[in-house]
XYZ file of N, CA, C and O in Angstrom:
612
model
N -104.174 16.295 142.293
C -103.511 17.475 141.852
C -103.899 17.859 140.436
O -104.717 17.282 139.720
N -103.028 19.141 140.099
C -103.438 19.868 138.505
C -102.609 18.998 137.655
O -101.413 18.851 137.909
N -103.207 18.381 136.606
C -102.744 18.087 135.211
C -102.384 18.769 134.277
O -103.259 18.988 133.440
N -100.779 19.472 133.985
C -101.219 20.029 132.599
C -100.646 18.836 131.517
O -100.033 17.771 131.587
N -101.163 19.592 130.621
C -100.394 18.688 129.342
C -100.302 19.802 128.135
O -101.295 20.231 127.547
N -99.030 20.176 127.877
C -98.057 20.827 126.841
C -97.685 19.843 125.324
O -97.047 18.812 125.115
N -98.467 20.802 124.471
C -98.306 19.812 123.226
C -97.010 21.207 122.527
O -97.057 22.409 122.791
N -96.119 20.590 121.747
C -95.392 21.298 121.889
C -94.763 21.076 119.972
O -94.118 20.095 119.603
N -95.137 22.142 119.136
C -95.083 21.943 117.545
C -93.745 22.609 117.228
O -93.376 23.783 117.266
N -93.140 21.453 116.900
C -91.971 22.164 116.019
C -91.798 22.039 113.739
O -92.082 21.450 112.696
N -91.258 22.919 114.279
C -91.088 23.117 112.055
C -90.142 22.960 111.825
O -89.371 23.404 112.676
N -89.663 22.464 110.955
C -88.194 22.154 110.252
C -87.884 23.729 109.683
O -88.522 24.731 109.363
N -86.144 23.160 109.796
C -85.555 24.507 109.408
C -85.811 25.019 108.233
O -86.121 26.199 108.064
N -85.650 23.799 106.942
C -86.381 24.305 105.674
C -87.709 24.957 105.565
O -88.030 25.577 104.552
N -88.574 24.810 106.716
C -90.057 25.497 106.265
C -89.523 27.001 106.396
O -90.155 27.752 105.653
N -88.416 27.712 107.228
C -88.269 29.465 107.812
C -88.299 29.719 106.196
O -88.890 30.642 105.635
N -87.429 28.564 105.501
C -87.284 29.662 103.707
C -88.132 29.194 102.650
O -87.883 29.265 101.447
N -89.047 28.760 103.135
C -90.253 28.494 102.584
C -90.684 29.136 101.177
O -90.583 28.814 99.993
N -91.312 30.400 102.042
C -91.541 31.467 100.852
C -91.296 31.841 100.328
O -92.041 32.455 99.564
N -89.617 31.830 100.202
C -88.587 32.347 99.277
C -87.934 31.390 98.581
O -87.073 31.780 97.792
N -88.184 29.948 98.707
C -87.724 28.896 98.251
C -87.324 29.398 96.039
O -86.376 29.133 95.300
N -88.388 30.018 95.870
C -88.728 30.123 93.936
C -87.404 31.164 93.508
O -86.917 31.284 92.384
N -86.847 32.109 95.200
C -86.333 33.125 94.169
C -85.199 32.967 94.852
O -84.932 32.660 96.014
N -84.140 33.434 93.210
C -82.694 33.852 93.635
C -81.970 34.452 92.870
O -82.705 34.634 91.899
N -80.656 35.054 92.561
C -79.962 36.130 92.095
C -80.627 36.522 90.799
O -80.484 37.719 90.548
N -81.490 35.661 89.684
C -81.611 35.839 88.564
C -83.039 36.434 88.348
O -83.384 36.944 87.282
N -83.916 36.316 89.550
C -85.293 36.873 89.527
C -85.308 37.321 90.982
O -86.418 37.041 91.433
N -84.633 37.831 91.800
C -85.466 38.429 92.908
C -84.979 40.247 92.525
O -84.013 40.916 92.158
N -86.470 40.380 92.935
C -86.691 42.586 92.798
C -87.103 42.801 94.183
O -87.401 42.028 95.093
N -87.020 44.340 94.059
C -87.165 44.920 95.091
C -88.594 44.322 95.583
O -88.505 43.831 96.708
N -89.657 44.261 95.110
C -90.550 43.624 95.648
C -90.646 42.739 96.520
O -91.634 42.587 97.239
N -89.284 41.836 96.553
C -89.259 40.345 97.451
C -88.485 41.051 99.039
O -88.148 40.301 99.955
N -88.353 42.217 99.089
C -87.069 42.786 100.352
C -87.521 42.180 101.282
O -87.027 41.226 101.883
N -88.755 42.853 101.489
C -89.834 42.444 103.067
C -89.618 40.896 103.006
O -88.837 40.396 103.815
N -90.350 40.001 101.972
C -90.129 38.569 102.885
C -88.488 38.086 103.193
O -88.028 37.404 104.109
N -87.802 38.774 101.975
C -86.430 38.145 101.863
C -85.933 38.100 103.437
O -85.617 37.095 104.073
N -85.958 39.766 103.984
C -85.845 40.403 105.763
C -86.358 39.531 106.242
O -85.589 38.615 106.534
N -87.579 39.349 106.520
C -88.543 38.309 107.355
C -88.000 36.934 107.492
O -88.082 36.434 108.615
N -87.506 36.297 106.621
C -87.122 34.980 106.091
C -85.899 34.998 107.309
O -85.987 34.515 108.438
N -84.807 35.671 106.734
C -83.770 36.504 107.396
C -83.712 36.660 108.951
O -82.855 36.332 109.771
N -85.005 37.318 109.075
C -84.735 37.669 110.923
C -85.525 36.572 111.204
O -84.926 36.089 112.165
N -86.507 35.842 110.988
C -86.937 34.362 111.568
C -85.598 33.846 111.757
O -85.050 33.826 112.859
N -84.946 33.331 110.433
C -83.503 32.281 111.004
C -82.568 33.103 111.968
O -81.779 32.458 112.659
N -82.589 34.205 112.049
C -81.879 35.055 113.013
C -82.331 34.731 114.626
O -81.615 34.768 115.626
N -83.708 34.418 114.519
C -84.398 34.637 115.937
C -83.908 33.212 116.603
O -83.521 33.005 117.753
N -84.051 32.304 115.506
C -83.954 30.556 115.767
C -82.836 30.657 117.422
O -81.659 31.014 117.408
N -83.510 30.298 118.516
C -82.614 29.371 119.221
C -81.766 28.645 119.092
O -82.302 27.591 118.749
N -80.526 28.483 119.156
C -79.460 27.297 118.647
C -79.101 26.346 119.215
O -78.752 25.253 118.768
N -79.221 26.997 121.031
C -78.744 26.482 121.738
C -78.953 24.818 121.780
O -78.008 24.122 122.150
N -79.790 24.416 121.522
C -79.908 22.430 121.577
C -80.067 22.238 119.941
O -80.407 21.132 119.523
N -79.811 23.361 118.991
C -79.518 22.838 117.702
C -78.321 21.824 117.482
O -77.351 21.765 118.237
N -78.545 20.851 116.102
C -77.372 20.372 115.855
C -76.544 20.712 115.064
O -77.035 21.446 114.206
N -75.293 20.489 114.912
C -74.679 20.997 113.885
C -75.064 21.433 113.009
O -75.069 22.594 112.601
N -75.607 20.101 112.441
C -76.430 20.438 110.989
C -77.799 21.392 110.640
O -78.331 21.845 109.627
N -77.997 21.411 111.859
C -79.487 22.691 111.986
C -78.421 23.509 111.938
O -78.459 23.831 110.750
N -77.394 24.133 112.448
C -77.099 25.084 112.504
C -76.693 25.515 111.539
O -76.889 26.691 111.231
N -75.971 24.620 110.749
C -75.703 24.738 109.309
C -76.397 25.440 108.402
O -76.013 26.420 107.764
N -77.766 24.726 108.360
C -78.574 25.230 107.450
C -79.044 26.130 108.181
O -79.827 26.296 107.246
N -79.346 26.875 108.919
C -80.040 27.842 109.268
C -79.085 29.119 109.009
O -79.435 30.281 108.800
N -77.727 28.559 109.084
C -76.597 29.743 108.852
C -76.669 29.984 106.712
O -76.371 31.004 106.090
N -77.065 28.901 106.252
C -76.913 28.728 104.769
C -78.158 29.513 104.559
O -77.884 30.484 103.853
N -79.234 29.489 104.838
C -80.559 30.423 104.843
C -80.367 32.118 105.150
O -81.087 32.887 104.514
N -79.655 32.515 105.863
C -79.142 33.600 106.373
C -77.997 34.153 105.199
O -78.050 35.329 104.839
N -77.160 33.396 104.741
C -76.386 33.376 103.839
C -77.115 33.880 102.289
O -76.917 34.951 101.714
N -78.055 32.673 101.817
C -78.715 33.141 101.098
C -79.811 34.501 100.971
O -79.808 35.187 99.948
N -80.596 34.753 101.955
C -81.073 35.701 102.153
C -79.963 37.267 101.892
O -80.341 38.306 101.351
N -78.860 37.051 102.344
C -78.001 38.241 102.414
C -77.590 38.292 100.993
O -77.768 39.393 100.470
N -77.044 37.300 100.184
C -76.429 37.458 98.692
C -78.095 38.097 98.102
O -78.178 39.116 97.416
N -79.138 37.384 98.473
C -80.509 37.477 97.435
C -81.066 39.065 97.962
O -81.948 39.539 97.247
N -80.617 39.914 99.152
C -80.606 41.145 99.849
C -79.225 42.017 99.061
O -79.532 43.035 98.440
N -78.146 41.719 99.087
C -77.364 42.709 97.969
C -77.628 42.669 96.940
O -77.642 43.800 96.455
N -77.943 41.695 96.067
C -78.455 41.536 94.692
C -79.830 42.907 94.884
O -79.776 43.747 93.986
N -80.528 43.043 95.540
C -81.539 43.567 95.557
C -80.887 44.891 95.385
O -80.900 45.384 94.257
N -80.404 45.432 96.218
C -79.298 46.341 96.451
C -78.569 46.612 95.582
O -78.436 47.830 95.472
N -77.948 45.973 94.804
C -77.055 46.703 93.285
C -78.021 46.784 92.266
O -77.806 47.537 91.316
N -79.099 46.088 92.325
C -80.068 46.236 90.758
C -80.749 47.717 91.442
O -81.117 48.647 90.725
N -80.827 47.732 92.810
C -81.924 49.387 92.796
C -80.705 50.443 92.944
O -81.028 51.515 93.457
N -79.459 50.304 92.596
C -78.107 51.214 92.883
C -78.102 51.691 91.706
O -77.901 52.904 91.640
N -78.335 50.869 90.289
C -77.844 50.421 88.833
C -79.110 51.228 88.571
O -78.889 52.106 87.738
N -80.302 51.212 88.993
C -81.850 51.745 88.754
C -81.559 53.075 88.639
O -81.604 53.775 87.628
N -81.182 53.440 90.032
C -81.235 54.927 90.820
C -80.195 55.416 89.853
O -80.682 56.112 88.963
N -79.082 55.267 89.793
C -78.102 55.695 88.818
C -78.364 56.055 87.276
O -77.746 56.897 86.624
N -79.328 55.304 86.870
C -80.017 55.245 85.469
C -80.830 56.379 85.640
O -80.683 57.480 85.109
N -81.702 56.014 86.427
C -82.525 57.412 86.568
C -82.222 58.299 86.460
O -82.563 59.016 85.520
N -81.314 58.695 87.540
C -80.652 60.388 88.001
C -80.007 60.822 86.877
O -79.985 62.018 86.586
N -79.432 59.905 86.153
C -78.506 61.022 84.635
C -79.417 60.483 83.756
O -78.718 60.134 82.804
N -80.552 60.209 83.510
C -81.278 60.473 82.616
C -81.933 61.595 83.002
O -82.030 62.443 82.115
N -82.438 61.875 84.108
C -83.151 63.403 84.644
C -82.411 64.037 84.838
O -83.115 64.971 85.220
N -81.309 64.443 84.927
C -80.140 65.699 84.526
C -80.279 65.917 83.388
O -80.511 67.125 83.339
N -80.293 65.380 82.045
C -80.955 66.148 81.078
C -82.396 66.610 80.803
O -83.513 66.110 80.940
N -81.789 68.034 80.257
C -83.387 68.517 79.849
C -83.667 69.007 78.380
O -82.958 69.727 77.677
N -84.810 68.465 78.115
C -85.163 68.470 76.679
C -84.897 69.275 76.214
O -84.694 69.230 75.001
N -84.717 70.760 77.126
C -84.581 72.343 76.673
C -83.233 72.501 75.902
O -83.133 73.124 74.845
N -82.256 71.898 76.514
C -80.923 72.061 76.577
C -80.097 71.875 75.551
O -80.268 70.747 75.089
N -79.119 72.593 74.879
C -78.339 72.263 73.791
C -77.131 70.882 74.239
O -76.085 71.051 74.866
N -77.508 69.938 73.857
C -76.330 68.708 73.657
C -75.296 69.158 72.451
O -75.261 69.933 71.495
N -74.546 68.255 73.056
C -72.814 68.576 72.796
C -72.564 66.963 72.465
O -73.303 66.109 72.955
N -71.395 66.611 71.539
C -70.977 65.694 71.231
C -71.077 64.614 72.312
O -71.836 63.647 72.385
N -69.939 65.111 73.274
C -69.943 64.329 74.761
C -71.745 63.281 75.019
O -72.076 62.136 75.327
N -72.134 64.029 74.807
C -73.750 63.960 75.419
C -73.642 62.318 74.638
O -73.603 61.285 75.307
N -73.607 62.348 73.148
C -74.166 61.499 72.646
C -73.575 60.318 73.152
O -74.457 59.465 73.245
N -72.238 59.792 73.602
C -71.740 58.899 74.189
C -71.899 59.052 75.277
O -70.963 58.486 75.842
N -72.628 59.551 76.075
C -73.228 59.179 77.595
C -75.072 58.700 76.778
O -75.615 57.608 76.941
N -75.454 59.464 76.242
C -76.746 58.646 75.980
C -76.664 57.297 75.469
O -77.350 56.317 75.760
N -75.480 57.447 74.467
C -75.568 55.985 73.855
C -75.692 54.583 75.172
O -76.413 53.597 75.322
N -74.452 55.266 75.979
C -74.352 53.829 77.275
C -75.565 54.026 77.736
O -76.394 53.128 77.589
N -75.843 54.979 78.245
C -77.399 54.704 79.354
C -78.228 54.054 78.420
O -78.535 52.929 78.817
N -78.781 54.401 77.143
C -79.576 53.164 76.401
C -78.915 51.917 76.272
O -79.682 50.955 76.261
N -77.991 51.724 76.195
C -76.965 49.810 76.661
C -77.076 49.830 77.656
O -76.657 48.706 77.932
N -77.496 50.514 79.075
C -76.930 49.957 80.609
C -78.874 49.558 80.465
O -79.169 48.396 80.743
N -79.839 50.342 80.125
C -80.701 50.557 80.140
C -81.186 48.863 79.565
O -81.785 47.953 80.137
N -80.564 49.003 78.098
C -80.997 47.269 78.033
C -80.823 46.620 78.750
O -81.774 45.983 79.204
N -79.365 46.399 79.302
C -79.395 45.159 80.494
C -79.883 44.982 81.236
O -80.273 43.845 81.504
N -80.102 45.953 81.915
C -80.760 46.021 83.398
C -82.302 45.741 82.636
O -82.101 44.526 82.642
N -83.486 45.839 82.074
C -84.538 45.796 81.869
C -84.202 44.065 80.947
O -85.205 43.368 80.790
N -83.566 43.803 80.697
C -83.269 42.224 80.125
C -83.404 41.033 80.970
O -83.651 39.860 80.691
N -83.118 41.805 82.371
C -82.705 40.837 83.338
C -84.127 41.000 83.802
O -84.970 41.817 83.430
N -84.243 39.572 85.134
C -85.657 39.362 85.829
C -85.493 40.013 87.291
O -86.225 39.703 88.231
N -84.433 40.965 87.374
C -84.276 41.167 88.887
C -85.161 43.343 88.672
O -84.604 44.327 89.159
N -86.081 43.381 88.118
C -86.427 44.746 87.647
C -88.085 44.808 88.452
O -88.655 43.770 88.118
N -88.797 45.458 89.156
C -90.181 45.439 89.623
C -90.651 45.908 87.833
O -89.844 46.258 86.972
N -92.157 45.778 87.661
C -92.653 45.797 86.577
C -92.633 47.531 86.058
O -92.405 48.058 84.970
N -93.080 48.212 87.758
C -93.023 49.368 87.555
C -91.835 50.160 87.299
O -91.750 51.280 86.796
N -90.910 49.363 87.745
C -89.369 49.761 86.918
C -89.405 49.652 85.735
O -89.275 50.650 85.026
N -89.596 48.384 85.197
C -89.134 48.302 83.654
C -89.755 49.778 82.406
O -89.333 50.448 81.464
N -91.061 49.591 83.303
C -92.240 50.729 82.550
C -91.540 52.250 82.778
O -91.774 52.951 81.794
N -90.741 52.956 83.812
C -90.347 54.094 84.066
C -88.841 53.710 83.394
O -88.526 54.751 82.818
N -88.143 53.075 83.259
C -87.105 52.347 82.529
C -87.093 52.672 80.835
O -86.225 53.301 80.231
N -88.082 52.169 80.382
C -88.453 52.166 79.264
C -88.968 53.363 78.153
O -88.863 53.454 76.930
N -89.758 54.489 79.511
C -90.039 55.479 79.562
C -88.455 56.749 79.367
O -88.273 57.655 78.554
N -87.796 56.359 80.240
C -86.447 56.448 80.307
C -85.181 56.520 78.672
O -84.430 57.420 78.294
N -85.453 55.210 78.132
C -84.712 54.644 77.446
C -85.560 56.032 75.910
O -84.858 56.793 75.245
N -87.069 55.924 75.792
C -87.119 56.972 74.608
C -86.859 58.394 75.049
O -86.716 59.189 74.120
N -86.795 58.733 75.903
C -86.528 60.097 75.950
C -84.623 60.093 76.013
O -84.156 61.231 76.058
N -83.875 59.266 76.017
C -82.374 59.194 75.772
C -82.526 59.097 74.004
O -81.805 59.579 73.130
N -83.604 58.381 73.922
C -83.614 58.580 72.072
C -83.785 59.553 71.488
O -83.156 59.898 70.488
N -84.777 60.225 72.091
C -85.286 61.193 71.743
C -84.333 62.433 71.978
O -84.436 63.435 71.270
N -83.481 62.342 72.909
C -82.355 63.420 73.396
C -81.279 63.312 72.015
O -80.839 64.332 71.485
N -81.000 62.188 71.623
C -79.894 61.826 70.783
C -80.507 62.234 69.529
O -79.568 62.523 68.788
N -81.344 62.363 69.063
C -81.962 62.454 67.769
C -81.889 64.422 68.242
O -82.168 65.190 67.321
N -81.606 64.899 69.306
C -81.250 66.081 69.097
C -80.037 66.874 68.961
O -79.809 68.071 68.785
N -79.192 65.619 69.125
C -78.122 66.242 68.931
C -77.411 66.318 67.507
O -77.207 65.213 67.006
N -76.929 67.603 66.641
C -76.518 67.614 64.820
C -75.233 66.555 64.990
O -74.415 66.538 65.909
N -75.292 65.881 64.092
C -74.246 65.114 63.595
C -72.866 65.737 63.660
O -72.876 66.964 63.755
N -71.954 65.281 63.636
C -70.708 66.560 63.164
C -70.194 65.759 62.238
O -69.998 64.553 62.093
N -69.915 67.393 61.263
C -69.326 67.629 60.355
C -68.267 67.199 60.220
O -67.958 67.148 59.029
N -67.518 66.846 60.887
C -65.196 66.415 60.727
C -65.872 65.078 60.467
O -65.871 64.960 59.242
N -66.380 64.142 60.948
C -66.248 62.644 60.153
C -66.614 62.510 58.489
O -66.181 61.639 57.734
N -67.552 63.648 58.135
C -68.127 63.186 56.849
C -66.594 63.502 55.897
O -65.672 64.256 56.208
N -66.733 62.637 54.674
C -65.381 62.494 53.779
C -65.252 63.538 53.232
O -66.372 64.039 53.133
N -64.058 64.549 52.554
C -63.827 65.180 51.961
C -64.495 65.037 50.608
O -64.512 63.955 50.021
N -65.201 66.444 49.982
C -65.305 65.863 48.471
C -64.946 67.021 47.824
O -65.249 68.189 48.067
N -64.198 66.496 46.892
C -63.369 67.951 45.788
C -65.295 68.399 44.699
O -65.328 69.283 43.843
């Protein structure tokens, strides 16, 4: 009769997060989404059924991580997009008003943090930064007012 013979390779659960092993809340950017997903729907795909507990464990802790290291991704490009959009609502043309200067002031402070941190793509920091002088440059247009300076006889 026919012989077959079935060689049959299995991988440990730690190899699915392999590639993502280096990153987590303090350095992953939008750049990492795709493997972070991938990482993600591999442990998703995993068979369980003759898993053991403890496979299941970790394969659920991989999934876990992937999702915190997937919202993190998600509030730094929320915090981005937000930065952006009211920095491009102003226009250089435009007469600023007191108000203005305490909304520029925060967006240059939200602007530091977010570009401080390692969770920024490079091409962010650079349109970021780009960002941050033209809020300078907006503020340096707005006149000082007059009611704070001191009375002088």
């Amino acid at each position: 009769g026919n012989i077959t013979t079935v060689t049959v390779h299995t991988k440990t659960i730690a190899s699915i997060s392999e590639s993502i092993t280096d990153l987590d809340e303090l350095n992953i950017t939008e750049d990492n989404r795709d493997a972070v997903n991938a990482v993600r729907n591999t442990a998703l795909s995993v068979n369980t059924y003759y898993a053991t507990p403890t496979e299941t464990t970790a394969l659920n802790e991989i999934i876990i991580n992937c999702d915190a290291l997937l919202d993190k991704i998600e509030n730094v490009t929320q915090e981005y997009n937000r930065i952006v959009t009211a920095v491009s609502d102003y226009n250089t043309q435009e007469i600023l008003e007191n108000d203005d200067k305490d909304i520029l002031t925060q967006l240059i402070l939200d602007i530091d943090v977010i570009t401080s941190s390692s969770n920024i793509t490079e091409d962010q920091r650079i349109n970021l930064n780009e960002l941050k002088l033209k809020c300078e440059e907006l503020l340096s247009q707005i006149p000082s007012s007059e009611k704070f300076e001191p009375f002088e006889e």
